[in-house]
mmCIF file of C-alpha atoms and ligand atoms in Angstrom:
data_model
loop_
_atom_site.group_PDB
_atom_site.id
_atom_site.type_symbol
_atom_site.label_atom_id
_atom_site.label_comp_id
_atom_site.label_asym_id
_atom_site.label_seq_id
_atom_site.Cartn_x
_atom_site.Cartn_y
_atom_site.Cartn_z
ATOM 1 C CA MET A 1 26.382 165.118 83.912
ATOM 2 C CA ASN A 2 28.916 164.870 87.229
ATOM 3 C CA SER A 3 32.673 165.261 86.944
ATOM 4 C CA PRO A 4 35.515 163.106 87.960
ATOM 5 C CA ILE A 5 36.908 162.938 91.443
ATOM 6 C CA ASN A 6 40.265 162.510 92.775
ATOM 7 C CA ILE A 7 41.427 161.197 95.732
ATOM 8 C CA GLY A 8 44.644 159.980 96.560
ATOM 9 C CA GLU A 9 46.239 158.713 93.380
ATOM 10 C CA VAL A 10 43.105 157.573 91.786
ATOM 11 C CA ARG A 11 40.729 159.371 89.496
ATOM 12 C CA VAL A 12 36.853 158.063 89.618
ATOM 13 C CA SER A 13 34.854 158.971 86.683
ATOM 14 C CA PRO A 14 31.282 159.359 86.712
ATOM 15 C CA GLY A 15 29.334 156.103 86.855
ATOM 16 C CA GLU A 16 32.394 154.873 88.057
ATOM 17 C CA ARG A 17 33.042 153.042 91.920
ATOM 18 C CA LYS A 18 36.430 152.494 93.013
ATOM 19 C CA ILE A 19 38.067 151.899 96.386
ATOM 20 C CA VAL A 20 40.989 154.116 97.079
ATOM 21 C CA ASN A 21 43.712 153.009 99.925
ATOM 22 C CA LEU A 22 44.889 156.098 101.540
ATOM 23 C CA PRO A 23 48.414 155.450 103.285
ATOM 24 C CA VAL A 24 48.773 156.101 106.845
ATOM 25 C CA ALA A 25 51.355 155.634 109.299
ATOM 26 C CA ARG A 26 52.693 151.768 108.380
ATOM 27 C CA LEU A 27 53.481 149.671 111.910
ATOM 28 C CA TYR A 28 56.427 149.597 113.051
ATOM 29 C CA THR A 29 56.802 145.718 111.859
ATOM 30 C CA HIS A 30 57.005 147.948 108.636
ATOM 31 C CA THR A 31 54.073 146.844 107.306
ATOM 32 C CA ASP A 32 51.600 149.383 105.291
ATOM 33 C CA LEU A 33 48.585 150.313 106.563
ATOM 34 C CA TYR A 34 45.793 152.261 104.702
ATOM 35 C CA MET A 35 42.588 154.495 105.734
ATOM 36 C CA PRO A 36 40.029 152.633 103.108
ATOM 37 C CA VAL A 37 37.661 154.599 101.380
ATOM 38 C CA GLU A 38 34.670 153.688 98.848
ATOM 39 C CA VAL A 39 33.778 156.209 96.474
ATOM 40 C CA ILE A 40 30.843 155.923 94.337
ATOM 41 C CA ASN A 41 30.447 158.783 91.428
ATOM 42 C CA GLY A 42 26.945 158.669 90.098
ATOM 43 C CA ARG A 43 26.513 159.739 86.666
ATOM 44 C CA ARG A 44 24.513 163.136 87.532
ATOM 45 C CA ASP A 45 25.651 165.737 89.644
ATOM 46 C CA GLY A 46 24.614 166.539 93.027
ATOM 47 C CA PRO A 47 26.104 167.018 96.165
ATOM 48 C CA SER A 48 29.140 164.897 97.501
ATOM 49 C CA LEU A 49 28.704 163.469 100.772
ATOM 50 C CA PHE A 50 31.127 161.817 103.387
ATOM 51 C CA VAL A 51 30.131 159.308 105.508
ATOM 52 C CA SER A 52 32.814 158.564 108.129
ATOM 53 C CA ALA A 53 33.138 156.111 111.150
ATOM 54 C CA ALA A 54 35.472 155.135 113.365
ATOM 55 C CA ILE A 55 37.316 158.282 113.927
ATOM 56 C CA HIS A 56 37.330 157.074 117.802
ATOM 57 C CA GLY A 57 38.798 153.310 116.694
ATOM 58 C CA ASP A 58 36.843 151.193 119.064
ATOM 59 C CA GLU A 59 33.076 152.586 117.768
ATOM 60 C CA LEU A 60 31.436 150.047 115.500
ATOM 61 C CA ASN A 61 28.453 150.745 114.863
ATOM 62 C CA GLY A 62 28.964 153.108 112.198
ATOM 63 C CA VAL A 63 31.230 150.277 110.754
ATOM 64 C CA GLU A 64 28.151 148.301 109.889
ATOM 65 C CA ILE A 65 26.054 151.193 109.013
ATOM 66 C CA ILE A 66 28.571 152.015 106.354
ATOM 67 C CA ARG A 67 28.900 148.362 105.121
ATOM 68 C CA ARG A 68 25.017 148.072 104.786
ATOM 69 C CA LEU A 69 25.016 151.683 103.335
ATOM 70 C CA LEU A 70 27.435 150.732 100.425
ATOM 71 C CA ARG A 71 25.301 147.544 99.566
ATOM 72 C CA HIS A 72 22.174 149.611 99.159
ATOM 73 C CA SER A 73 20.187 149.257 96.166
ATOM 74 C CA SER A 74 19.394 152.924 95.604
ATOM 75 C CA LEU A 75 23.050 154.058 94.873
ATOM 76 C CA LYS A 76 22.472 152.723 91.752
ATOM 77 C CA ARG A 77 20.853 155.606 90.704
ATOM 78 C CA LEU A 78 22.763 157.769 92.634
ATOM 79 C CA HIS A 79 23.042 161.962 92.160
ATOM 80 C CA GLY A 80 26.615 163.137 92.951
ATOM 81 C CA THR A 81 29.485 161.820 95.152
ATOM 82 C CA LEU A 82 29.034 159.495 98.300
ATOM 83 C CA ILE A 83 32.491 159.008 100.014
ATOM 84 C CA ALA A 84 32.552 156.021 102.500
ATOM 85 C CA VAL A 85 35.412 155.958 105.214
ATOM 86 C CA PRO A 86 34.175 153.060 107.407
ATOM 87 C CA VAL A 87 37.429 153.384 109.487
ATOM 88 C CA VAL A 88 38.967 156.591 109.926
ATOM 89 C CA ASN A 89 41.368 155.327 112.713
ATOM 90 C CA VAL A 90 42.628 152.577 111.756
ATOM 91 C CA HIS A 91 45.720 151.969 114.199
ATOM 92 C CA GLY A 92 42.674 152.278 116.825
ATOM 93 C CA LEU A 93 40.640 150.010 115.433
ATOM 94 C CA LEU A 94 43.655 147.251 115.401
ATOM 95 C CA HIS A 95 44.018 148.043 119.242
ATOM 96 C CA ARG A 96 40.310 148.235 119.653
ATOM 97 C CA SER A 97 41.397 151.625 121.046
ATOM 98 C CA ARG A 98 39.224 155.243 121.022
ATOM 99 C CA TYR A 99 42.920 156.491 121.114
ATOM 100 C CA LEU A 100 45.813 156.542 118.227
ATOM 101 C CA PRO A 101 48.926 154.767 119.777
ATOM 102 C CA ASP A 102 50.304 158.256 120.354
ATOM 103 C CA ARG A 103 47.664 158.032 123.143
ATOM 104 C CA ARG A 104 45.848 161.025 121.366
ATOM 105 C CA ASP A 105 41.990 161.813 120.678
ATOM 106 C CA LEU A 106 42.073 162.138 116.795
ATOM 107 C CA ASN A 107 38.598 163.537 116.962
ATOM 108 C CA ARG A 108 40.668 166.376 119.022
ATOM 109 C CA SER A 109 43.031 166.829 116.270
ATOM 110 C CA PHE A 110 41.282 168.599 113.653
ATOM 111 C CA PRO A 111 41.797 170.175 111.163
ATOM 112 C CA GLY A 112 45.704 168.889 111.744
ATOM 113 C CA SER A 113 49.267 169.373 109.996
ATOM 114 C CA ASP A 114 51.426 167.190 107.944
ATOM 115 C CA ARG A 115 54.497 167.922 109.886
ATOM 116 C CA GLY A 116 52.459 167.574 113.569
ATOM 117 C CA SER A 117 51.520 164.097 116.101
ATOM 118 C CA LEU A 118 50.543 161.105 114.113
ATOM 119 C CA ALA A 119 46.627 162.125 114.842
ATOM 120 C CA ALA A 120 47.424 165.574 113.322
ATOM 121 C CA ARG A 121 48.750 163.879 109.830
ATOM 122 C CA ILE A 122 45.793 161.667 110.091
ATOM 123 C CA ALA A 123 43.793 164.698 110.435
ATOM 124 C CA SER A 124 45.453 166.658 107.865
ATOM 125 C CA LEU A 125 45.082 163.827 105.393
ATOM 126 C CA PHE A 126 41.380 163.263 106.225
ATOM 127 C CA MET A 127 40.808 167.173 105.587
ATOM 128 C CA ARG A 128 42.629 167.328 102.552
ATOM 129 C CA GLU A 129 41.304 163.853 100.534
ATOM 130 C CA ILE A 130 38.168 163.645 102.211
ATOM 131 C CA VAL A 131 36.596 166.887 103.240
ATOM 132 C CA ALA A 132 37.702 168.915 100.640
ATOM 133 C CA ASN A 133 35.983 166.629 98.043
ATOM 134 C CA SER A 134 32.975 167.130 99.959
ATOM 135 C CA THR A 135 29.782 169.630 100.277
ATOM 136 C CA HIS A 136 27.956 167.627 103.256
ATOM 137 C CA GLY A 137 29.168 165.219 105.557
ATOM 138 C CA ILE A 138 28.119 163.006 108.409
ATOM 139 C CA ASP A 139 30.348 161.666 110.899
ATOM 140 C CA LEU A 140 29.278 157.950 113.285
ATOM 141 C CA HIS A 141 29.728 157.727 116.654
ATOM 142 C CA THR A 142 28.781 155.679 119.765
ATOM 143 C CA GLY A 143 29.289 156.318 123.236
ATOM 144 C CA ALA A 144 32.727 155.266 125.174
ATOM 145 C CA ILE A 145 33.625 151.876 126.749
ATOM 146 C CA TYR A 146 30.533 150.933 128.812
ATOM 147 C CA ARG A 147 28.303 153.747 127.833
ATOM 148 C CA ASP A 148 25.659 153.521 125.956
ATOM 149 C CA ASN A 149 23.802 156.648 124.366
ATOM 150 C CA LEU A 150 20.522 156.844 123.091
ATOM 151 C CA PRO A 151 20.774 157.463 119.305
ATOM 152 C CA GLN A 152 21.030 160.952 118.766
ATOM 153 C CA VAL A 153 21.969 163.416 116.329
ATOM 154 C CA ARG A 154 24.242 166.500 117.706
ATOM 155 C CA ALA A 155 25.186 169.379 115.289
ATOM 156 C CA ASN A 156 24.732 173.233 114.873
ATOM 157 C CA LEU A 157 21.139 173.444 114.724
ATOM 158 C CA ASP A 158 21.569 177.141 114.382
ATOM 159 C CA ASP A 159 22.677 176.961 110.629
ATOM 160 C CA PRO A 160 19.329 176.481 108.530
ATOM 161 C CA GLU A 161 20.695 173.627 106.473
ATOM 162 C CA THR A 162 22.648 171.347 109.188
ATOM 163 C CA ARG A 163 19.646 171.972 111.192
ATOM 164 C CA SER A 164 17.114 170.906 108.146
ATOM 165 C CA LEU A 165 19.477 167.602 107.692
ATOM 166 C CA ALA A 166 19.202 166.815 111.244
ATOM 167 C CA GLU A 167 16.065 167.083 111.138
ATOM 168 C CA ALA A 168 15.485 164.512 107.936
ATOM 169 C CA PHE A 169 18.163 161.800 110.033
ATOM 170 C CA GLY A 170 15.150 161.002 111.989
ATOM 171 C CA THR A 171 16.126 160.561 115.521
ATOM 172 C CA PRO A 172 13.843 161.520 117.607
ATOM 173 C CA VAL A 173 16.277 163.615 119.985
ATOM 174 C CA LEU A 174 18.429 166.221 118.634
ATOM 175 C CA ILE A 175 21.759 168.210 120.187
ATOM 176 C CA ASN A 176 22.420 171.512 119.393
ATOM 177 C CA SER A 177 25.952 171.762 119.850
ATOM 178 C CA ASP A 178 28.535 174.322 118.438
ATOM 179 C CA LEU A 179 31.807 173.292 120.071
ATOM 180 C CA ARG A 180 35.340 174.435 119.771
ATOM 181 C CA ASP A 181 36.861 171.252 120.340
ATOM 182 C CA GLY A 182 39.367 170.478 117.443
ATOM 183 C CA SER A 183 36.970 168.049 116.053
ATOM 184 C CA LEU A 184 35.965 166.852 112.402
ATOM 185 C CA ARG A 185 32.725 168.644 113.032
ATOM 186 C CA GLU A 186 34.511 171.870 114.011
ATOM 187 C CA ALA A 187 36.876 171.672 111.266
ATOM 188 C CA ALA A 188 34.429 170.914 108.287
ATOM 189 C CA ALA A 189 32.250 173.537 109.493
ATOM 190 C CA GLU A 190 35.396 176.006 109.121
ATOM 191 C CA SER A 191 35.248 174.828 105.827
ATOM 192 C CA GLY A 192 31.786 175.603 104.959
ATOM 193 C CA ILE A 193 30.372 172.078 105.097
ATOM 194 C CA PRO A 194 27.176 171.095 107.162
ATOM 195 C CA MET A 195 28.107 168.341 109.028
ATOM 196 C CA LEU A 196 26.119 166.023 111.061
ATOM 197 C CA LEU A 197 27.258 163.623 114.211
ATOM 198 C CA TYR A 198 25.265 160.923 114.651
ATOM 199 C CA GLU A 199 25.663 158.966 118.124
ATOM 200 C CA ALA A 200 24.275 155.564 119.311
ATOM 201 C CA GLY A 201 25.124 152.807 120.898
ATOM 202 C CA GLU A 202 28.173 151.550 123.102
ATOM 203 C CA ALA A 203 31.981 150.915 121.884
ATOM 204 C CA LEU A 204 33.206 147.512 120.962
ATOM 205 C CA ARG A 205 29.804 146.150 120.823
ATOM 206 C CA PHE A 206 27.253 146.312 117.374
ATOM 207 C CA ASP A 207 23.658 147.446 118.611
ATOM 208 C CA GLU A 208 21.107 146.424 116.157
ATOM 209 C CA VAL A 209 18.620 149.198 117.102
ATOM 210 C CA ALA A 210 21.203 151.685 116.546
ATOM 211 C CA ILE A 211 22.602 150.568 113.323
ATOM 212 C CA ARG A 212 18.923 150.416 111.626
ATOM 213 C CA LEU A 213 18.566 153.487 112.732
ATOM 214 C CA GLY A 214 21.635 155.035 111.692
ATOM 215 C CA LEU A 215 21.491 153.637 108.077
ATOM 216 C CA ARG A 216 17.720 154.976 107.586
ATOM 217 C CA GLY A 217 18.796 158.858 108.821
ATOM 218 C CA VAL A 218 21.942 158.482 106.059
ATOM 219 C CA LEU A 219 19.445 157.404 103.329
ATOM 220 C CA HIS A 220 16.961 160.068 104.683
ATOM 221 C CA VAL A 221 19.357 162.703 104.238
ATOM 222 C CA MET A 222 20.836 161.543 101.059
ATOM 223 C CA ARG A 223 16.660 161.449 99.987
ATOM 224 C CA SER A 224 16.525 165.020 101.454
ATOM 225 C CA LEU A 225 19.943 166.351 99.691
ATOM 226 C CA GLY A 226 18.173 164.599 96.268
ATOM 227 C CA MET A 227 21.171 162.032 95.569
ATOM 228 C CA ILE A 228 18.918 159.173 95.643
ATOM 229 C CA PRO A 229 15.420 158.658 94.858
ATOM 230 C CA LYS A 230 12.459 159.296 97.316
ATOM 231 C CA VAL A 231 10.143 156.751 98.635
ATOM 232 C CA LYS A 232 6.984 156.354 99.870
ATOM 233 C CA ARG A 233 7.132 156.945 103.711
ATOM 234 C CA LYS A 234 5.635 153.980 105.684
ATOM 235 C CA GLY A 235 4.347 154.825 109.253
ATOM 236 C CA PRO A 236 4.078 158.325 110.737
ATOM 237 C CA ARG A 237 7.100 160.830 110.242
ATOM 238 C CA VAL A 238 9.570 161.227 113.116
ATOM 239 C CA GLN A 239 9.212 164.864 114.581
ATOM 240 C CA PRO A 240 12.422 165.318 116.238
ATOM 241 C CA VAL A 241 13.008 167.484 119.422
ATOM 242 C CA ILE A 242 15.625 169.350 120.204
ATOM 243 C CA ALA A 243 17.297 168.988 123.906
ATOM 244 C CA GLN A 244 17.086 172.654 125.725
ATOM 245 C CA SER A 245 20.245 171.065 128.003
ATOM 246 C CA SER A 246 21.457 168.318 129.379
ATOM 247 C CA THR A 247 23.196 167.411 132.321
ATOM 248 C CA TRP A 248 25.444 164.265 133.733
ATOM 249 C CA VAL A 249 24.523 162.715 137.026
ATOM 250 C CA ARG A 250 27.746 161.795 138.983
ATOM 251 C CA ALA A 251 28.457 158.858 141.669
ATOM 252 C CA SER A 252 27.965 160.729 145.012
ATOM 253 C CA GLU A 253 29.886 157.647 146.310
ATOM 254 C CA SER A 254 32.097 154.667 145.515
ATOM 255 C CA GLY A 255 29.902 151.538 145.214
ATOM 256 C CA ILE A 256 28.487 148.740 143.237
ATOM 257 C CA LEU A 257 25.926 150.377 141.038
ATOM 258 C CA TRP A 258 22.456 149.012 140.377
ATOM 259 C CA SER A 259 19.782 150.354 137.914
ATOM 260 C CA GLY A 260 16.879 149.054 135.863
ATOM 261 C CA HIS A 261 16.512 152.508 133.972
ATOM 262 C CA LYS A 262 16.834 151.913 130.239
ATOM 263 C CA LEU A 263 17.713 154.713 127.501
ATOM 264 C CA GLY A 264 15.184 156.388 126.745
ATOM 265 C CA ALA A 265 13.618 156.263 129.798
ATOM 266 C CA ARG A 266 11.351 159.353 130.996
ATOM 267 C CA VAL A 267 12.473 160.277 134.393
ATOM 268 C CA SER A 268 10.993 162.866 137.270
ATOM 269 C CA ARG A 269 12.797 165.530 139.097
ATOM 270 C CA GLY A 270 13.949 163.553 142.397
ATOM 271 C CA ASP A 271 13.080 159.842 140.634
ATOM 272 C CA ILE A 272 15.432 157.258 142.164
ATOM 273 C CA ILE A 273 17.059 155.939 138.845
ATOM 274 C CA GLY A 274 19.823 154.134 140.902
ATOM 275 C CA ARG A 275 21.390 152.572 143.919
ATOM 276 C CA ILE A 276 25.050 152.785 145.009
ATOM 277 C CA ALA A 277 26.151 150.109 147.749
ATOM 278 C CA ALA A 278 29.188 148.520 149.127
ATOM 279 C CA PRO A 279 29.548 145.214 148.727
ATOM 280 C CA LEU A 280 29.718 144.536 152.508
ATOM 281 C CA MET A 281 27.617 146.657 153.976
ATOM 282 C CA HIS A 282 23.925 147.231 153.974
ATOM 283 C CA SER A 283 23.742 151.083 153.464
ATOM 284 C CA GLU A 284 22.608 152.092 149.637
ATOM 285 C CA HIS A 285 22.907 155.771 148.533
ATOM 286 C CA ALA A 286 19.985 156.909 145.932
ATOM 287 C CA VAL A 287 20.653 158.233 142.529
ATOM 288 C CA LYS A 288 17.797 160.786 141.841
ATOM 289 C CA ALA A 289 16.966 162.813 138.769
ATOM 290 C CA PRO A 290 18.367 166.036 138.817
ATOM 291 C CA VAL A 291 15.773 167.106 136.211
ATOM 292 C CA ASP A 292 12.873 165.965 134.335
ATOM 293 C CA GLY A 293 13.674 164.722 131.172
ATOM 294 C CA ILE A 294 14.771 161.782 129.219
ATOM 295 C CA LEU A 295 17.649 159.449 129.819
ATOM 296 C CA ILE A 296 19.937 159.703 126.747
ATOM 297 C CA GLY A 297 23.179 157.951 127.919
ATOM 298 C CA ARG A 298 24.257 155.711 131.111
ATOM 299 C CA THR A 299 27.162 153.749 131.902
ATOM 300 C CA HIS A 300 27.017 149.707 132.041
ATOM 301 C CA LEU A 301 29.725 149.259 134.175
ATOM 302 C CA PRO A 302 28.609 148.411 138.009
ATOM 303 C CA LEU A 303 31.663 149.391 139.090
ATOM 304 C CA VAL A 304 31.848 152.870 139.928
ATOM 305 C CA PHE A 305 33.730 156.277 141.544
ATOM 306 C CA GLU A 306 32.855 158.724 143.719
ATOM 307 C CA GLY A 307 32.773 161.255 140.723
ATOM 308 C CA GLU A 308 31.999 159.262 137.642
ATOM 309 C CA ALA A 309 29.583 160.061 135.144
ATOM 310 C CA LEU A 310 26.497 157.910 135.444
ATOM 311 C CA PHE A 311 23.199 159.094 133.671
ATOM 312 C CA HIS A 312 23.156 161.390 130.827
ATOM 313 C CA VAL A 313 19.576 163.088 131.369
ATOM 314 C CA ALA A 314 18.251 165.716 128.834
ATOM 315 C CA ARG A 315 15.460 168.052 128.992
ATOM 316 C CA PHE A 316 12.874 168.715 126.480
ATOM 317 C CA LYS A 317 9.891 170.829 126.368
ATOM 318 C CA ARG A 318 8.035 168.121 124.643
ATOM 319 C CA VAL A 319 9.079 165.206 126.981
ATOM 320 C CA ALA A 320 6.158 162.570 126.583
ATOM 321 C CA SER A 321 6.545 163.133 122.772
ATOM 322 C CA VAL A 322 9.972 162.411 122.706
ATOM 323 C CA ALA A 323 9.316 159.101 124.997
ATOM 324 C CA GLU A 324 6.687 158.142 122.818
ATOM 325 C CA GLN A 325 8.764 158.457 119.405
ATOM 326 C CA VAL A 326 11.551 156.422 121.203
ATOM 327 C CA GLU A 327 9.373 153.805 122.291
ATOM 328 C CA ALA A 328 7.909 153.266 118.804
ATOM 329 C CA LEU A 329 10.996 153.459 117.019
ATOM 330 C CA HIS A 330 12.468 150.611 119.335
ATOM 331 C CA GLN A 331 9.551 148.246 118.966
ATOM 332 C CA GLU A 332 9.665 149.018 114.769
ATOM 333 C CA LEU A 333 13.469 148.576 114.478
ATOM 334 C CA GLU A 334 13.984 145.646 117.043
ATOM 335 C CA PRO A 335 15.262 142.712 115.689
ATOM 336 C CA SER A 336 12.063 140.356 116.180
ATOM 337 C CA PRO A 337 14.361 137.638 117.542
ATOM 338 C CA PRO A 338 16.717 135.291 116.302
ATOM 339 C CA VAL A 339 18.063 137.117 114.095
ATOM 340 C CA ASN A 340 19.301 134.837 111.228
ATOM 341 C CA ALA A 341 19.816 136.276 108.083
ATOM 342 C CA GLU A 342 21.173 139.256 107.329
ATOM 343 C CA PRO A 343 18.976 142.400 107.674
ATOM 344 C CA ASP A 344 19.375 144.961 105.008
HETATM 345 ZN ZN1 ZN B 1 33.198 158.930 119.373
#
């Protein structure tokens, strides 16, 4: 039998599902503001998983992943507890901004403090009410504005439990990172909680493949933790490959960028992956791939300044296998047009 869980002022008993509104700094119009949380406490015991999104207020794919997750039928047979936080940075979402109104990055403000900046206070609230009540976590992100990321999981893969969850998630690309950056991931790890970061798509956009792959990944992790029943696998299992390293290709000149290279494309060292030209000049600068690898991030804004990061290329031992799996997943998950009904 599972135990009750207390979040904010609300007690959620085994077998109950409740919405908890955690108060955050009110607006200066004197309007109250809350971080919305939905807690599903299973009848039977098991792990307690938080799934959070929009810690950067303009990153929306995760908001939709959580909305679909909360409607999923398998939650009726939940073991343990699911704590869903679709919008962590409520202030940022209101302003369609990555940051808080104090211009701080919430994901650089953990573990925070109740007497610190607005960002530090929200971080501290999240640690106290969400992380302290969890045994595992998944934080959902996208690229920044105008920047698109190939779906990838970033985690501390040197920790065996975190690594097995990262592999269960099922993105072809895994990035090993153990940063000291004030992120939620670092703070959760310090509290002994294995945490994954899913990174897919672009800020202020919905990306259907990224959303479907993210939802599927969260469900895979829940199955591997024994929280929901296993299902018969359809199709081949994704064999995730860890990037050996990754590098950003920066603009050597300011100008107009043209590139036909898509995310997931396989590139070889020296390949021309873009061209930068000035609007009135006939000369062009070729942008070349610095290494053999896969394109895991790129800008979509054709206007670039010298020094700007244009392409993110990751190196793998098995480049061909990653490229094939990315291609296969995209074919499988791409909505066959038109999307009339809401997919599950
Ligand atoms: Zn982010």
